[in-house]
Short mmCIF file of C-alpha atoms in Angstrom, two decimals:
data_model
loop_
_atom_site.label_atom_id
_atom_site.label_comp_id
_atom_site.label_asym_id
_atom_site.label_seq_id
_atom_site.Cartn_x
_atom_site.Cartn_y
_atom_site.Cartn_z
CA UNK G 134 74.38 -167.08 124.51
CA UNK G 135 70.97 -166.98 126.16
CA UNK G 136 69.79 -170.12 127.92
CA UNK G 137 66.08 -169.20 127.91
CA UNK G 138 63.99 -169.24 124.75
CA UNK G 139 60.50 -167.77 124.97
CA UNK G 140 57.73 -170.16 123.91
CA UNK G 141 56.30 -169.35 120.50
CA UNK G 142 54.39 -170.80 117.57
CA UNK G 143 57.66 -170.67 115.62
CA UNK G 144 58.95 -173.43 117.89
CA UNK G 145 55.84 -175.53 117.28
CA UNK G 146 53.79 -174.64 120.36
CA UNK G 147 50.03 -174.96 119.90
CA UNK G 148 47.74 -172.04 120.74
CA UNK G 149 46.33 -173.66 123.87
CA UNK G 150 49.73 -174.65 125.23
CA UNK G 151 51.18 -171.24 124.44
CA UNK G 152 48.30 -169.53 126.23
CA UNK G 153 48.65 -171.92 129.16
CA UNK G 154 52.35 -171.10 129.48
CA UNK G 155 52.07 -167.36 129.08
CA UNK G 156 48.73 -166.86 130.80
CA UNK G 157 47.72 -164.58 127.91
CA UNK G 158 44.51 -166.36 126.90
CA UNK G 159 41.59 -168.35 128.31
CA UNK G 160 43.49 -171.68 128.47
CA UNK G 161 43.99 -171.56 132.23
CA UNK G 162 40.25 -171.20 132.78
CA UNK G 163 40.00 -174.93 132.00
CA UNK G 164 42.15 -175.75 135.04
CA UNK G 165 40.63 -175.17 138.45
CA UNK G 166 43.58 -175.26 140.85
CA UNK G 167 45.61 -172.08 141.27
CA UNK G 168 48.40 -173.62 143.30
CA UNK G 169 49.58 -176.62 145.33
CA UNK G 170 48.24 -175.18 148.60
CA UNK G 171 44.67 -175.22 147.32
CA UNK G 172 44.96 -178.82 146.11
CA UNK G 173 46.66 -180.05 149.28
CA UNK G 174 43.79 -178.64 151.35
CA UNK G 175 41.30 -180.50 149.16
CA UNK G 176 43.22 -183.77 149.47
CA UNK G 177 43.00 -183.61 153.26
CA UNK G 178 39.30 -184.36 152.96
CA UNK G 179 39.83 -187.56 150.97
CA UNK G 180 40.53 -191.05 152.24
CA UNK G 181 43.37 -193.19 150.85
CA UNK G 182 44.36 -196.66 151.97
CA UNK G 183 47.96 -195.61 152.38
CA UNK G 184 49.14 -198.93 153.76
CA UNK G 185 47.91 -200.77 150.66
CA UNK G 186 49.46 -198.15 148.39
CA UNK G 187 52.81 -198.49 150.12
CA UNK G 188 52.71 -202.29 149.77
CA UNK G 189 52.04 -202.01 146.01
CA UNK G 190 54.80 -199.45 145.52
CA UNK G 191 57.31 -201.43 147.56
CA UNK G 192 56.67 -204.57 145.50
CA UNK G 193 56.95 -202.73 142.19
CA UNK G 194 60.07 -200.79 143.08
CA UNK G 195 61.74 -203.90 144.45
CA UNK G 196 61.19 -205.40 141.00
CA UNK G 197 62.86 -202.33 139.48
CA UNK G 198 65.80 -202.64 141.91
CA UNK G 199 65.17 -199.13 143.23
CA UNK G 200 67.47 -197.39 145.71
CA UNK G 201 67.08 -197.06 149.44
CA UNK G 202 66.17 -193.40 148.97
CA UNK G 203 63.21 -194.46 146.84
CA UNK G 204 61.89 -196.69 149.61
CA UNK G 205 62.33 -193.85 152.10
CA UNK G 206 60.09 -191.74 149.88
CA UNK G 207 57.56 -194.57 149.54
CA UNK G 208 57.31 -194.80 153.31
CA UNK G 209 56.52 -191.10 153.51
CA UNK G 210 53.13 -191.97 152.01
CA UNK G 211 52.16 -193.66 155.27
CA UNK G 212 51.76 -190.20 156.79
CA UNK G 213 48.21 -188.87 156.56
CA UNK G 214 49.29 -185.52 155.16
CA UNK G 215 51.73 -186.83 152.53
CA UNK G 216 50.99 -185.95 148.91
CA UNK G 217 52.54 -186.76 145.51
CA UNK G 218 53.86 -184.94 142.47
CA UNK G 219 53.47 -186.97 139.27
CA UNK G 220 54.83 -187.13 135.76
CA UNK G 221 54.50 -190.05 133.40
CA UNK G 222 55.37 -191.51 130.04
CA UNK G 223 55.22 -194.70 127.99
CA UNK G 224 57.89 -197.31 128.65
CA UNK G 225 60.01 -196.47 125.61
CA UNK G 226 62.84 -198.69 124.36
CA UNK G 227 66.10 -198.19 126.30
CA UNK G 228 64.45 -195.52 128.43
CA UNK G 229 62.76 -193.64 125.60
CA UNK G 230 63.45 -190.03 124.55
CA UNK G 231 65.23 -187.45 126.70
CA UNK G 232 61.97 -185.91 127.87
CA UNK G 233 61.44 -189.01 130.04
CA UNK G 234 64.48 -188.13 132.15
CA UNK G 235 63.53 -184.47 132.19
CA UNK G 236 60.09 -185.34 133.56
CA UNK G 237 61.64 -187.66 136.14
CA UNK G 238 64.10 -185.07 137.42
CA UNK G 239 61.50 -182.31 137.29
CA UNK G 240 59.13 -184.05 139.71
CA UNK G 241 62.03 -184.69 142.09
CA UNK G 242 62.87 -180.98 142.12
CA UNK G 243 59.23 -179.95 142.30
CA UNK G 244 58.56 -182.33 145.21
CA UNK G 245 61.39 -180.76 147.21
CA UNK G 246 60.11 -177.26 146.43
CA UNK G 247 56.47 -178.08 147.26
CA UNK G 248 57.57 -179.82 150.45
CA UNK G 249 59.14 -176.53 151.55
CA UNK G 250 56.06 -174.55 150.53
CA UNK G 251 53.49 -176.88 152.09
CA UNK G 252 55.33 -178.02 155.17
CA UNK G 253 54.30 -181.63 154.57
CA UNK G 254 55.84 -184.70 152.88
CA UNK G 255 55.74 -184.56 149.06
CA UNK G 256 56.72 -187.70 147.16
CA UNK G 257 58.09 -187.55 143.58
CA UNK G 258 56.42 -190.22 141.44
CA UNK G 259 56.62 -191.42 137.85
CA UNK G 260 53.65 -193.15 136.24
CA UNK G 261 54.87 -195.76 133.75
CA UNK G 262 52.05 -195.95 131.23
CA UNK G 263 51.97 -199.74 131.29
CA UNK G 264 48.31 -199.99 130.25
CA UNK G 265 49.01 -198.49 126.82
CA UNK G 266 48.94 -200.98 123.98
CA UNK G 267 50.47 -198.99 121.12
CA UNK G 268 53.53 -201.13 120.43
CA UNK G 269 54.70 -198.82 117.64
CA UNK G 270 55.08 -195.97 120.13
CA UNK G 271 57.47 -197.81 122.44
CA UNK G 272 59.41 -200.22 120.23
CA UNK G 273 61.96 -197.73 118.94
CA UNK G 274 64.22 -194.87 119.88
CA UNK G 275 66.76 -192.56 118.23
CA UNK G 276 70.40 -191.66 118.82
CA UNK G 277 72.94 -189.48 117.05
CA UNK G 278 75.42 -191.93 115.55
CA UNK G 279 79.16 -191.56 115.01
CA UNK G 280 78.52 -189.96 111.63
CA UNK G 281 76.40 -187.31 113.41
CA UNK G 282 73.26 -188.68 111.78
CA UNK G 283 69.96 -189.55 113.44
CA UNK G 284 69.82 -193.35 113.75
CA UNK G 285 66.66 -195.32 114.54
CA UNK G 286 67.02 -198.26 116.94
CA UNK G 287 64.09 -200.67 117.16
CA UNK G 288 62.82 -203.98 118.51
CA UNK G 289 60.76 -205.25 115.60
CA UNK G 290 58.81 -208.21 116.97
CA UNK G 291 55.30 -207.14 117.98
CA UNK G 292 53.01 -209.27 120.16
CA UNK G 293 50.49 -211.50 118.39
CA UNK G 294 47.61 -209.35 119.63
CA UNK G 295 47.44 -205.78 120.90
CA UNK G 296 48.04 -206.12 124.64
CA UNK G 297 49.22 -203.58 127.20
CA UNK G 298 52.97 -203.03 127.11
CA UNK G 299 53.22 -204.21 130.70
CA UNK G 300 52.54 -207.68 129.23
CA UNK G 301 54.82 -207.44 126.18
CA UNK G 302 57.87 -209.58 126.95
CA UNK G 303 61.07 -209.40 124.88
CA UNK G 304 60.50 -212.98 123.75
CA UNK G 305 62.49 -212.55 120.53
CA UNK G 306 65.97 -212.47 121.98
CA UNK G 307 67.50 -212.24 118.50
CA UNK G 308 65.52 -209.09 117.79
CA UNK G 309 66.53 -207.67 121.18
CA UNK G 310 70.19 -208.51 120.53
CA UNK G 311 69.91 -206.83 117.12
CA UNK G 312 68.52 -203.67 118.75
CA UNK G 313 71.37 -203.64 121.27
CA UNK G 314 73.97 -204.22 118.54
CA UNK G 315 72.47 -201.42 116.49
CA UNK G 316 72.74 -199.10 119.48
CA UNK G 317 76.34 -200.11 120.13
CA UNK G 318 77.34 -199.70 116.49
CA UNK G 319 75.74 -196.25 116.44
CA UNK G 320 77.40 -195.02 119.62
CA UNK G 321 80.71 -196.87 119.33
CA UNK G 322 83.09 -197.25 122.25
CA UNK G 323 83.99 -194.51 124.72
CA UNK G 324 85.20 -194.28 128.31
CA UNK G 325 81.56 -194.48 129.40
CA UNK G 326 79.94 -197.01 127.08
CA UNK G 327 81.02 -200.07 129.08
CA UNK G 328 78.91 -198.96 132.03
CA UNK G 329 76.04 -197.90 129.76
CA UNK G 330 75.92 -201.15 127.78
CA UNK G 331 76.12 -203.14 131.00
CA UNK G 332 73.10 -201.23 132.37
CA UNK G 333 71.12 -201.90 129.20
CA UNK G 334 72.12 -205.57 129.14
CA UNK G 335 71.06 -206.01 132.78
CA UNK G 336 67.78 -204.15 132.32
CA UNK G 337 66.69 -205.45 128.92
CA UNK G 338 66.65 -209.24 128.84
CA UNK G 339 64.43 -211.86 127.25
CA UNK G 340 62.49 -212.32 130.48
CA UNK G 341 61.57 -208.64 130.95
CA UNK G 342 58.56 -206.72 129.72
CA UNK G 343 58.80 -203.24 128.23
CA UNK G 344 57.66 -201.87 131.60
CA UNK G 345 59.95 -203.87 133.90
CA UNK G 346 63.01 -203.24 131.68
CA UNK G 347 62.22 -199.53 131.50
CA UNK G 348 61.67 -199.41 135.26
CA UNK G 349 64.99 -201.07 135.99
CA UNK G 350 66.96 -198.77 133.72
CA UNK G 351 65.27 -195.61 134.97
CA UNK G 352 65.45 -196.63 138.63
CA UNK G 353 69.21 -197.09 138.38
CA UNK G 354 69.76 -193.80 136.55
CA UNK G 355 67.72 -191.90 139.15
CA UNK G 356 68.88 -193.89 142.20
CA UNK G 357 70.35 -190.81 143.93
CA UNK G 358 67.08 -188.89 143.70
CA UNK G 359 64.63 -191.33 145.27
CA UNK G 360 62.09 -191.23 142.45
CA UNK G 361 59.18 -193.66 142.97
CA UNK G 362 57.90 -195.62 139.96
CA UNK G 363 54.38 -196.97 139.48
CA UNK G 364 52.79 -199.01 136.70
CA UNK G 365 48.97 -199.33 136.65
CA UNK G 366 49.27 -202.85 135.19
CA UNK G 367 49.52 -204.15 138.77
CA UNK G 368 46.67 -206.57 139.62
CA UNK G 369 46.33 -205.25 143.17
CA UNK G 370 46.11 -201.68 141.88
CA UNK G 371 43.39 -202.76 139.45
CA UNK G 372 41.46 -204.36 142.31
CA UNK G 373 41.59 -201.06 144.14
CA UNK G 374 40.44 -199.29 140.98
CA UNK G 375 37.38 -201.53 140.45
CA UNK G 376 35.02 -199.07 142.16
CA UNK G 377 36.22 -196.30 139.90
CA UNK G 378 35.79 -198.43 136.78
CA UNK G 379 32.20 -199.13 137.79
CA UNK G 380 31.62 -195.46 138.55
CA UNK G 381 32.86 -194.54 135.07
CA UNK G 382 30.25 -196.87 133.58
CA UNK G 383 27.51 -195.65 135.88
CA UNK G 384 28.24 -191.97 135.16
CA UNK G 385 28.85 -192.35 131.43
CA UNK G 386 26.10 -189.93 130.39
CA UNK G 387 27.31 -187.16 132.70
CA UNK G 388 30.89 -187.76 131.59
CA UNK G 389 29.88 -187.62 127.93
CA UNK G 390 27.91 -184.40 128.42
CA UNK G 391 30.83 -182.77 130.26
CA UNK G 392 33.33 -183.70 127.56
CA UNK G 393 30.97 -182.47 124.85
CA UNK G 394 30.42 -179.11 126.57
CA UNK G 395 34.13 -178.63 127.30
CA UNK G 396 35.10 -179.48 123.74
CA UNK G 397 32.60 -176.94 122.46
CA UNK G 398 34.15 -174.28 124.72
CA UNK G 399 37.64 -175.12 123.51
CA UNK G 400 36.57 -174.86 119.89
CA UNK G 401 34.88 -171.56 120.67
CA UNK G 402 38.21 -170.14 121.82
CA UNK G 403 39.89 -171.40 118.66
CA UNK G 404 41.77 -174.21 120.40
CA UNK G 405 42.32 -177.62 118.87
CA UNK G 406 41.05 -180.82 120.49
CA UNK G 407 44.04 -182.97 121.40
CA UNK G 408 41.89 -186.10 121.75
CA UNK G 409 38.92 -186.91 119.54
CA UNK G 410 36.63 -189.61 120.94
CA UNK G 411 33.58 -191.30 119.48
CA UNK G 412 30.34 -190.36 121.26
CA UNK G 413 29.83 -194.03 122.11
CA UNK G 414 33.15 -194.28 124.01
CA UNK G 415 32.90 -195.39 127.62
CA UNK G 416 36.52 -194.31 128.23
CA UNK G 417 37.46 -197.80 129.37
CA UNK G 418 39.39 -200.64 127.79
CA UNK G 419 38.88 -204.36 128.29
CA UNK G 420 41.79 -206.74 127.85
CA UNK G 421 41.13 -210.37 127.05
CA UNK G 422 42.68 -211.82 123.90
CA UNK G 423 43.81 -208.30 123.11
CA UNK G 424 43.07 -204.83 124.50
CA UNK G 425 39.88 -203.33 123.07
CA UNK G 426 37.92 -200.14 123.69
CA UNK G 427 34.46 -200.53 125.22
CA UNK G 428 31.68 -198.73 123.33
CA UNK G 429 28.02 -198.20 124.10
CA UNK G 430 25.51 -199.78 121.78
CA UNK G 431 21.73 -199.50 121.47
CA UNK G 432 21.17 -202.40 123.86
CA UNK G 433 24.33 -202.47 125.99
CA UNK G 434 28.03 -202.45 125.16
CA UNK G 435 30.38 -203.72 122.48
CA UNK G 436 33.92 -204.95 123.19
CA UNK G 437 35.25 -205.72 119.75
CA UNK G 438 32.70 -208.22 118.43
CA UNK G 439 31.51 -209.22 121.92
CA UNK G 440 28.25 -207.85 123.34
CA UNK G 441 27.64 -207.12 127.02
CA UNK G 442 24.75 -205.78 129.05
CA UNK G 443 25.47 -203.22 131.76
CA UNK G 444 24.94 -205.90 134.39
CA UNK G 445 27.42 -208.20 132.66
CA UNK G 446 29.96 -205.38 132.34
CA UNK G 447 29.68 -204.45 136.03
CA UNK G 448 29.88 -208.11 137.00
CA UNK G 449 33.01 -208.56 134.87
CA UNK G 450 34.65 -205.57 136.58
CA UNK G 451 33.93 -207.16 139.96
CA UNK G 452 35.27 -210.54 138.87
CA UNK G 453 38.23 -209.44 136.70
CA UNK G 454 39.18 -205.86 137.42
CA UNK G 455 42.70 -206.65 136.14
CA UNK G 456 41.23 -206.83 132.62
CA UNK G 457 40.10 -203.19 132.69
CA UNK G 458 42.01 -199.96 132.20
CA UNK G 459 41.18 -196.31 131.56
CA UNK G 460 41.63 -194.55 128.24
CA UNK G 461 43.56 -191.31 127.89
CA UNK G 462 40.58 -189.28 129.13
CA UNK G 463 40.08 -191.15 132.39
CA UNK G 464 43.70 -192.13 133.17
CA UNK G 465 44.35 -188.91 135.18
CA UNK G 466 41.25 -189.67 137.24
CA UNK G 467 42.59 -193.14 138.09
CA UNK G 468 45.86 -191.54 139.17
CA UNK G 469 44.09 -189.19 141.58
CA UNK G 470 41.76 -191.98 142.70
CA UNK G 471 44.70 -194.13 143.77
CA UNK G 472 47.08 -191.45 145.03
CA UNK G 473 46.90 -188.06 146.78
CA UNK G 474 48.14 -186.10 143.76
CA UNK G 475 48.94 -182.48 144.53
CA UNK G 476 50.48 -181.67 141.16
CA UNK G 477 50.97 -183.15 137.70
CA UNK G 478 53.63 -182.16 135.18
CA UNK G 479 52.99 -182.61 131.47
CA UNK G 480 54.03 -181.53 128.01
CA UNK G 481 52.05 -179.67 125.39
CA UNK G 482 49.93 -182.62 124.28
CA UNK G 483 49.17 -183.59 127.89
CA UNK G 484 48.16 -180.07 128.90
CA UNK G 485 45.87 -179.89 125.85
CA UNK G 486 43.97 -183.07 126.66
CA UNK G 487 43.90 -182.30 130.39
CA UNK G 488 42.03 -179.11 129.49
CA UNK G 489 39.39 -181.35 127.90
CA UNK G 490 38.92 -183.51 130.99
CA UNK G 491 39.68 -181.40 134.06
CA UNK G 492 36.04 -181.01 135.03
CA UNK G 493 35.58 -184.77 135.32
CA UNK G 494 37.20 -184.91 138.76
CA UNK G 495 34.13 -183.33 140.37
CA UNK G 496 31.95 -186.17 139.10
CA UNK G 497 33.95 -188.58 141.26
CA UNK G 498 34.36 -186.19 144.23
CA UNK G 499 38.10 -185.96 143.60
CA UNK G 500 40.41 -182.96 143.80
CA UNK G 501 42.00 -182.08 140.46
CA UNK G 502 45.78 -181.62 140.62
CA UNK G 503 47.67 -178.38 140.10
CA UNK G 504 48.93 -178.69 136.53
CA UNK G 505 52.33 -177.42 135.48
CA UNK G 506 54.22 -177.75 132.23
CA UNK G 507 57.22 -180.03 132.42
CA UNK G 508 60.61 -178.44 131.73
CA UNK G 509 61.51 -178.33 128.06
CA UNK G 510 65.24 -178.55 127.41
CA UNK G 511 67.69 -178.71 124.52
CA UNK G 512 71.20 -179.85 125.36
CA UNK G 513 73.90 -178.19 123.27
CA UNK G 514 77.30 -179.82 123.00
CA UNK G 515 80.44 -177.69 122.94
CA UNK G 516 81.10 -178.19 119.21
CA UNK G 517 77.59 -177.07 118.33
CA UNK G 518 77.73 -174.12 120.72
CA UNK G 519 80.97 -173.00 119.00
CA UNK G 520 79.37 -173.34 115.56
CA UNK G 521 76.31 -171.32 116.59
CA UNK G 522 78.53 -168.53 117.92
CA UNK G 523 80.82 -168.62 114.88
CA UNK G 524 77.96 -168.23 112.40
CA UNK G 525 75.56 -166.26 114.58
CA UNK G 526 72.90 -168.99 114.45
CA UNK G 527 70.11 -168.56 116.97
CA UNK G 528 68.17 -171.52 118.32
CA UNK G 529 64.90 -170.14 116.94
CA UNK G 530 66.42 -170.03 113.44
CA UNK G 531 66.80 -173.80 113.49
CA UNK G 532 63.03 -174.15 113.81
CA UNK G 533 62.58 -172.53 110.40
CA UNK G 534 63.84 -173.34 106.91
CA UNK G 535 67.34 -174.74 107.39
CA UNK G 536 68.25 -173.86 103.80
CA UNK G 537 67.69 -170.20 104.61
CA UNK G 538 70.09 -170.52 107.52
CA UNK G 539 72.67 -172.14 105.25
CA UNK G 540 72.26 -169.47 102.56
CA UNK G 541 72.66 -166.68 105.11
CA UNK G 542 75.82 -168.22 106.55
CA UNK G 543 77.34 -168.86 103.11
CA UNK G 544 76.53 -165.34 101.94
CA UNK G 545 78.51 -163.93 104.84
CA UNK G 546 81.54 -166.07 104.02
CA UNK G 547 81.64 -165.48 100.23
CA UNK G 548 80.83 -162.21 98.37
CA UNK G 549 77.80 -162.37 96.11
CA UNK G 550 79.54 -160.38 93.36
CA UNK G 551 82.80 -162.36 93.25
CA UNK G 552 82.12 -163.72 89.75
CA UNK G 553 81.40 -160.29 88.25
CA UNK G 554 84.45 -158.89 90.02
CA UNK G 555 86.63 -161.56 88.39
CA UNK G 556 85.14 -160.65 85.01
CA UNK G 557 85.84 -156.97 85.67
CA UNK G 558 89.41 -157.76 86.78
CA UNK G 559 90.12 -159.79 83.64
CA UNK G 560 88.68 -157.01 81.49
CA UNK G 561 90.83 -154.30 83.07
CA UNK G 562 93.90 -156.54 83.00
CA UNK G 563 93.36 -157.12 79.30
CA UNK G 564 92.98 -153.39 78.63
CA UNK G 565 96.18 -152.46 80.52
CA UNK G 566 98.16 -155.27 78.91
CA UNK G 567 97.01 -154.19 75.44
CA UNK G 568 98.24 -150.66 76.13
CA UNK G 569 101.73 -152.03 76.90
CA UNK G 570 101.60 -154.24 73.82
CA UNK G 571 100.62 -151.33 71.56
CA UNK G 572 103.54 -149.24 72.85
CA UNK G 573 106.01 -152.14 72.53
CA UNK G 574 104.97 -152.95 68.96
CA UNK G 575 105.82 -149.39 67.87
CA UNK G 576 109.52 -150.11 68.17
CA UNK G 577 109.47 -153.89 67.57
CA UNK G 578 106.43 -155.41 65.72
CA UNK G 579 108.00 -158.85 66.04
CA UNK G 580 106.90 -158.90 69.71
CA UNK G 581 103.23 -159.36 68.72
CA UNK G 582 103.40 -163.17 68.87
CA UNK G 583 105.23 -163.10 72.23
CA UNK G 584 102.61 -160.66 73.52
CA UNK G 585 99.75 -162.92 72.46
CA UNK G 586 101.40 -165.94 74.13
CA UNK G 587 102.03 -163.96 77.29
CA UNK G 588 98.43 -162.71 77.44
CA UNK G 589 97.20 -166.26 76.90
CA UNK G 590 99.26 -167.50 79.81
CA UNK G 591 98.11 -164.63 82.02
CA UNK G 592 94.47 -165.25 81.13
CA UNK G 593 94.89 -168.99 81.65
CA UNK G 594 96.40 -168.52 85.10
CA UNK G 595 93.80 -165.96 86.15
CA UNK G 596 91.04 -168.34 85.08
CA UNK G 597 92.79 -171.22 86.90
CA UNK G 598 92.98 -169.07 90.03
CA UNK G 599 89.32 -168.17 89.65
CA UNK G 600 88.42 -171.86 89.29
CA UNK G 601 90.38 -172.70 92.43
CA UNK G 602 88.63 -169.93 94.36
CA UNK G 603 85.23 -171.24 93.32
CA UNK G 604 86.29 -174.85 93.94
CA UNK G 605 87.51 -173.96 97.42
CA UNK G 606 84.28 -172.08 98.07
CA UNK G 607 82.23 -175.01 96.87
CA UNK G 608 84.17 -177.38 99.11
CA UNK G 609 83.91 -175.09 102.12
CA UNK G 610 80.26 -174.47 101.34
CA UNK G 611 79.59 -178.19 101.27
CA UNK G 612 81.46 -178.62 104.53
CA UNK G 613 79.54 -175.73 106.08
CA UNK G 614 76.27 -177.09 104.74
CA UNK G 615 76.99 -180.54 106.21
CA UNK G 616 78.02 -179.02 109.57
CA UNK G 617 74.81 -176.98 109.78
CA UNK G 618 72.74 -180.03 108.88
CA UNK G 619 74.51 -181.96 111.66
CA UNK G 620 73.72 -179.08 114.02
CA UNK G 621 70.08 -179.19 112.93
CA UNK G 622 69.87 -182.98 113.33
CA UNK G 623 71.33 -182.75 116.83
CA UNK G 624 69.15 -179.89 118.07
CA UNK G 625 66.00 -180.25 115.93
CA UNK G 626 65.92 -183.90 114.77
CA UNK G 627 63.04 -184.44 112.39
CA UNK G 628 62.24 -180.71 112.77
CA UNK G 629 61.16 -181.41 116.33
CA UNK G 630 62.59 -180.75 119.77
CA UNK G 631 65.65 -182.83 120.59
CA UNK G 632 64.01 -184.04 123.81
CA UNK G 633 61.19 -185.75 121.90
CA UNK G 634 63.49 -187.96 119.83
CA UNK G 635 67.05 -188.44 121.07
CA UNK G 636 67.63 -191.21 123.61
CA UNK G 637 69.58 -190.43 126.76
CA UNK G 638 72.11 -193.16 125.90
CA UNK G 639 73.66 -190.81 123.34
CA UNK G 640 74.69 -188.38 126.08
CA UNK G 641 75.49 -191.11 128.61
CA UNK G 642 77.89 -192.67 126.10
CA UNK G 643 79.78 -189.38 125.74
CA UNK G 644 79.54 -187.85 129.21
CA UNK G 645 78.74 -190.70 131.60
CA UNK G 646 76.31 -190.80 134.53
CA UNK G 647 77.44 -187.30 135.48
CA UNK G 648 75.22 -186.07 132.66
CA UNK G 649 72.12 -186.86 134.74
CA UNK G 650 73.44 -184.92 137.74
CA UNK G 651 74.40 -182.02 135.47
CA UNK G 652 70.90 -181.80 133.97
CA UNK G 653 69.38 -181.97 137.45
CA UNK G 654 71.57 -179.08 138.62
CA UNK G 655 70.86 -176.91 135.55
CA UNK G 656 67.15 -177.67 135.20
CA UNK G 657 64.60 -175.13 136.39
CA UNK G 658 61.64 -177.38 137.20
CA UNK G 659 59.06 -174.56 137.23
CA UNK G 660 60.38 -172.63 134.21
CA UNK G 661 57.76 -172.17 131.49
CA UNK G 662 60.19 -171.15 128.72
CA UNK G 663 62.38 -173.53 126.71
CA UNK G 664 65.75 -174.03 128.38
CA UNK G 665 69.10 -174.37 126.61
CA UNK G 666 71.71 -176.30 128.57
CA UNK G 667 75.32 -175.95 127.39
CA UNK G 668 77.59 -178.92 128.00
CA UNK G 669 80.61 -176.60 127.88
CA UNK G 670 79.61 -175.78 131.47
CA UNK G 671 79.83 -179.41 132.55
CA UNK G 672 82.86 -180.13 134.70
CA UNK G 673 85.11 -182.98 133.54
#
């Protein structure tokens, strides 16, 4: 079976992402950099306080209990020509969906490849989106349970006010224990679950935040690869970002005009706008008694119900930079402001909103990264691979109407005309039997009653056989239907890509830590098409 699936709208790709991947439309015109060499040359003209960056990264990754290889990579940043490759994601419960690990491994592979191409140090980095405050996005995850059903696992105690997830502590230890128990009940016990549950228990405790717990789990799972983790919720990082926050306020009109013009261009090409922002948005958040967006007003700014003048806002940034954070439109700018970013990997939604904001880097005299799509992968277990081969089910078929797939498979296994053929058989049988009866009655009319009884028994048994055939078909059909639904739930849960829903713990519980190494080996970090990875190829 093929392991590469061409991107298409059938699989749910948007027009802009599809054009970005295939290079068949104007999407790439919204991204300036043509390759890592061009960006690296631009970064050489910028000044970064590398010593301060290293100190911040060392402190954070010590908290996450990172490996020695990670600290070796952090120290590479001390070199004046060192650059970074980034991916990022929210700090999802128990590590979040599979795409988190795919992003993490992809930047490791890309960093090694770019290091060879550029002849300079390239550090793989993962941005933990600790400034985000959408609790409902990070408080749950999904696994395939022992009944082969999609099971939702959640921590259901939100903070009192909407604060960044870097500040959300698992204070409700009962709720956390319930989430862990739910996970364990779903996955059961295997040769590998002891190690997995121990990792989760060590990472997710009542004293951890969503970010620190996520960092600890991910750092251990990627220890052999030297991935460097960074959360922008760091006070020292915010102090370094204060100048940028002020510049965002000071250049708000130019930023607004750029976004408006870019959005108009995107609409003109028939592309959707991934992010819709109010015209009054300053593209900054302020966090004090909750995280709130800052909006322009007729005589200054509004932060929730609080009013500020520009002078007050600038003064507050100087005094309390830790209270400020970028929104989705200015977050990539903060990343490139803090770090020498040569490349950024993202999914379809990220690429779409990056198209909206790529021109903003020039406003701040920054070099925009070289954008690449992250690898997109579906992992297929041996039992599902066998089923797909047995019934001739293609991966693309699963993106459509699953009932059509089921009907096609059932039609192949059971003739459409079986009922009419039974009727025809009974009719012919009756005709032939009557001919024998008519001949027999010529020499012994007393056999009529015996003949009628015999025909009744024959008809009864034929009908009983027919009923058993249809009963067996119904049973097998139900079994086939349930198997195909299990296949669909495993590969397209919620009619979406597996990587966007299923938590890595499902595969770790069945295949152990070797699953991470296997994915790393099979992954093509620069591949634009969707990749199928077959676990039948994984060595025991």
